[in-house]
CSV table of C-alpha atoms and ligand atoms in Angstrom, one decimal:
chain,number,residue,atom,x,y,z
T,1,MET,CA,110.4,119.5,96.0
T,2,THR,CA,112.3,116.2,95.5
T,3,VAL,CA,111.1,113.1,97.2
T,4,THR,CA,113.8,110.5,97.8
T,5,ILE,CA,112.9,106.9,98.3
T,6,ARG,CA,115.4,105.0,100.4
T,7,GLU,CA,115.8,102.1,102.8
T,8,VAL,CA,114.9,102.7,106.5
T,9,ARG,CA,117.8,103.6,108.7
T,10,PRO,CA,118.1,103.1,112.5
T,11,GLN,CA,117.7,106.9,113.2
T,12,ASP,CA,114.3,106.8,111.4
T,13,PHE,CA,112.5,105.1,114.3
T,14,GLY,CA,110.6,108.1,115.6
T,15,ALA,CA,109.3,109.3,112.3
T,16,TRP,CA,108.7,105.8,111.1
T,17,SER,CA,106.6,105.0,114.3
T,18,ARG,CA,104.4,108.0,113.6
T,19,LEU,CA,103.7,106.9,110.1
T,20,TYR,CA,103.2,103.2,111.1
T,21,ARG,CA,100.8,104.2,113.8
T,22,GLY,CA,98.9,106.1,111.1
T,23,TYR,CA,98.7,102.9,109.1
T,24,GLY,CA,97.5,101.0,112.2
T,25,ASP,CA,94.8,103.7,112.7
T,26,PHE,CA,93.8,103.3,109.0
T,27,TYR,CA,93.2,99.6,109.5
T,28,LYS,CA,91.9,100.1,113.1
T,29,VAL,CA,94.7,97.9,114.4
T,30,ALA,CA,96.0,99.1,117.8
T,31,MET,CA,99.8,99.5,117.8
T,32,THR,CA,101.6,99.2,121.1
T,33,GLU,CA,105.2,100.2,121.9
T,34,GLU,CA,106.0,96.5,121.9
T,35,SER,CA,104.5,95.8,118.5
T,36,LEU,CA,106.3,98.8,117.0
T,37,ALA,CA,109.6,97.7,118.6
T,38,THR,CA,109.1,94.2,117.2
T,39,VAL,CA,108.4,95.3,113.6
T,40,TRP,CA,111.3,97.8,113.8
T,41,SER,CA,113.6,95.1,115.0
T,42,TRP,CA,112.6,93.0,111.9
T,43,LEU,CA,113.2,96.0,109.6
T,44,THR,CA,116.6,96.8,111.0
T,45,ASN,CA,117.8,93.2,111.1
T,46,GLU,CA,119.4,92.3,107.8
T,47,ALA,CA,118.8,88.6,108.5
T,48,HIS,CA,115.0,89.2,108.8
T,49,LEU,CA,112.9,88.8,105.6
T,50,LEU,CA,111.0,92.0,106.1
T,51,GLU,CA,112.5,95.2,104.5
T,52,GLY,CA,111.4,98.8,104.6
T,53,LEU,CA,111.5,101.8,102.3
T,54,VAL,CA,110.7,105.3,103.3
T,55,ALA,CA,109.9,108.4,101.2
T,56,GLU,CA,111.8,111.5,102.5
T,57,ARG,CA,111.4,115.1,101.6
T,58,GLU,CA,113.6,117.8,103.2
T,59,GLY,CA,114.5,115.5,106.1
T,60,ALA,CA,110.8,114.6,106.8
T,61,LEU,CA,109.4,111.1,106.2
T,62,LEU,CA,106.2,111.1,104.1
T,63,GLY,CA,105.6,107.5,103.5
T,64,LEU,CA,106.6,103.9,104.0
T,65,ALA,CA,106.5,100.5,102.2
T,66,HIS,CA,107.2,97.2,103.9
T,67,PHE,CA,108.0,94.3,101.7
T,68,ARG,CA,109.7,90.9,101.5
T,69,ALA,CA,110.9,88.1,99.3
T,70,MET,CA,108.3,85.3,98.9
T,71,PRO,CA,108.9,81.9,97.4
T,72,SER,CA,106.6,81.0,94.5
T,73,PRO,CA,107.0,77.2,94.4
T,74,LEU,CA,104.7,76.6,91.5
T,75,ARG,CA,107.1,78.5,89.2
T,76,ALA,CA,110.2,77.6,91.3
T,77,THR,CA,111.0,81.3,91.7
T,78,THR,CA,111.0,84.0,94.3
T,79,ILE,CA,108.7,87.0,94.0
T,80,GLY,CA,108.2,90.1,96.1
T,81,PHE,CA,105.3,90.7,98.5
T,82,LEU,CA,104.2,94.2,99.6
T,83,ASP,CA,102.8,94.0,103.1
T,84,ASP,CA,102.2,97.7,104.1
T,85,LEU,CA,102.0,100.9,102.2
T,86,PHE,CA,101.2,104.3,103.8
T,87,VAL,CA,101.6,107.9,102.8
T,88,ASP,CA,101.1,110.7,105.4
T,89,PRO,CA,97.6,112.3,104.7
T,90,PRO,CA,98.9,115.8,103.9
T,91,ALA,CA,101.3,114.3,101.4
T,92,ARG,CA,98.8,112.2,99.5
T,93,GLY,CA,97.9,112.8,95.8
T,94,ALA,CA,101.4,113.9,94.9
T,95,ARG,CA,102.5,110.5,93.6
T,96,VAL,CA,104.6,109.6,96.7
T,97,GLY,CA,102.8,106.2,96.6
T,98,GLU,CA,103.7,105.8,93.0
T,99,ALA,CA,107.4,106.7,93.8
T,100,LEU,CA,107.5,103.9,96.4
T,101,PHE,CA,106.1,101.4,93.8
T,102,ASP,CA,108.8,102.7,91.3
T,103,ARG,CA,111.5,101.8,93.8
T,104,LEU,CA,109.9,98.4,94.4
T,105,LYS,CA,109.9,97.8,90.7
T,106,SER,CA,113.7,98.5,90.5
T,107,ILE,CA,114.3,96.3,93.5
T,108,ALA,CA,112.4,93.4,91.8
T,109,ALA,CA,114.4,93.9,88.6
T,110,GLU,CA,117.8,94.0,90.6
T,111,ARG,CA,116.9,90.8,92.4
T,112,GLY,CA,115.3,88.9,89.6
T,113,TRP,CA,111.8,88.8,91.1
T,114,PRO,CA,109.4,88.4,88.2
T,115,ARG,CA,106.6,90.1,90.0
T,116,ILE,CA,105.4,91.9,93.2
T,117,ARG,CA,102.1,91.0,94.8
T,118,TRP,CA,99.9,92.8,97.3
T,119,ILE,CA,96.4,92.7,98.6
T,120,THR,CA,93.9,95.5,99.4
T,121,ALA,CA,90.4,95.9,100.7
T,122,ASP,CA,87.7,95.9,98.0
T,123,ASP,CA,86.5,99.2,99.2
T,124,ASN,CA,89.9,100.9,99.4
T,125,TYR,CA,89.0,103.0,96.4
T,126,ARG,CA,91.7,105.6,96.9
T,127,ALA,CA,94.5,103.1,96.9
T,128,ARG,CA,92.9,101.2,94.0
T,129,VAL,CA,93.2,104.3,91.8
T,130,LEU,CA,96.9,104.0,92.2
T,131,TYR,CA,97.0,100.2,91.9
T,132,ASP,CA,94.9,100.3,88.7
T,133,ARG,CA,97.4,102.7,87.3
T,134,ILE,CA,100.6,100.8,88.1
T,135,GLY,CA,99.5,97.2,88.4
T,136,ALA,CA,96.9,94.7,87.3
T,137,LYS,CA,94.1,93.3,89.4
T,138,THR,CA,94.1,89.5,89.7
T,139,SER,CA,91.1,87.2,90.0
T,140,TRP,CA,92.4,85.5,93.2
T,141,ASN,CA,90.2,85.4,96.3
T,142,LEU,CA,92.0,85.7,99.7
T,143,TYR,CA,91.1,83.1,102.4
T,144,GLU,CA,92.2,82.5,105.9
T,145,PHE,CA,91.3,80.6,109.0
T,146,THR,CA,92.1,81.4,112.6
T,147,ALA,CA,94.5,79.1,114.3
X,1,COA,C1,97.1,104.5,99.0
X,1,COA,C2,98.1,105.6,99.3
X,1,COA,C3,99.4,104.9,99.8
X,1,COA,C4,98.4,106.4,98.0
X,1,COA,O1,99.4,107.3,98.3
X,1,COA,P1,99.6,108.6,97.4
X,1,COA,O2,100.9,109.2,97.6
X,1,COA,O3,98.4,109.5,97.6
X,1,COA,O4,99.5,108.0,95.9
X,1,COA,P2,99.6,108.7,94.5
X,1,COA,O5,99.6,110.2,94.7
X,1,COA,O6,100.7,108.1,93.7
X,1,COA,O7,98.2,108.2,93.8
X,1,COA,C5,97.0,108.4,94.5
X,1,COA,C6,95.8,108.4,93.6
X,1,COA,O8,94.6,108.6,94.4
X,1,COA,C7,93.9,109.7,93.8
X,1,COA,N1,93.2,110.4,94.8
X,1,COA,C8,93.6,111.5,95.5
X,1,COA,N2,92.7,111.9,96.4
X,1,COA,C9,91.7,111.0,96.3
X,1,COA,C10,90.5,110.8,97.0
X,1,COA,N3,90.1,111.7,98.0
X,1,COA,N4,89.7,109.7,96.7
X,1,COA,C11,90.1,108.8,95.8
X,1,COA,N5,91.3,109.0,95.1
X,1,COA,C12,92.1,110.0,95.4
X,1,COA,C13,94.9,110.6,93.2
X,1,COA,O9,94.2,111.3,92.2
X,1,COA,C14,95.9,109.6,92.6
X,1,COA,O10,95.5,109.1,91.4
X,1,COA,P3,95.9,110.0,90.0
X,1,COA,O11,97.2,110.6,90.3
X,1,COA,O12,95.8,109.0,88.9
X,1,COA,O13,94.8,111.0,89.9
X,1,COA,C15,97.6,106.6,100.4
X,1,COA,O14,96.4,107.1,100.0
X,1,COA,C16,97.5,106.0,101.8
X,1,COA,O15,98.4,105.9,102.5
X,1,COA,N6,96.2,105.6,102.1
X,1,COA,C17,95.9,105.0,103.4
X,1,COA,C18,96.6,103.7,103.6
X,1,COA,C19,96.3,102.7,102.5
X,1,COA,O16,95.2,102.6,102.0
X,1,COA,N7,97.3,101.9,102.2
X,1,COA,C20,97.3,100.9,101.2
X,1,COA,C21,96.7,99.7,101.9
X,1,COA,S1,96.6,98.3,100.8
């Protein structure tokens, strides 16, 4: 069955919420009605940087990818950054994740972004099988501090 990758639409809210709650569960981040409404308002506001893709098969949403443009000042260019990627557990292993990356690759080409970056946990072995297939691991370390 064909999987279509497309931009999120306002009528996707219910199906998108279910998937995004699953992503929150995966990262043990509690999602509230309010946090879902906030992220949805970003995704559906053309003026907001965050954009969303969904994978659809026979009217059902199987996966999502949230991404945005990110300035890369060192090279005076704009690149893409992938924030969230999730495929519904029963749909995994059928290359839905790869299809979302394929679409991101075309978006990067259309917009002239020379690369797309993302981060993952060191022990996210399942995701890393996919990432090692379609991308290249960098040697960067991720730091942060709490404000
Ligand atoms: C990571 C994720 C998006 C991949 O989606 P997917 O549609 O299954 O991706 P694909 O089918 O394109 O590729 C998955 C790879 O994992 C492999 N895989 C399948 N089951 C696996 C398992 N139990 N353990 C490890 N790898 C497994 C598949 O074999 C496949 O690689 P292959 O086709 O080279 O054999 C999905 O597993 C997911 O949503 N995970 C939970 C959330 C997450 O980790 N998101 C990324 C955060 S950075």
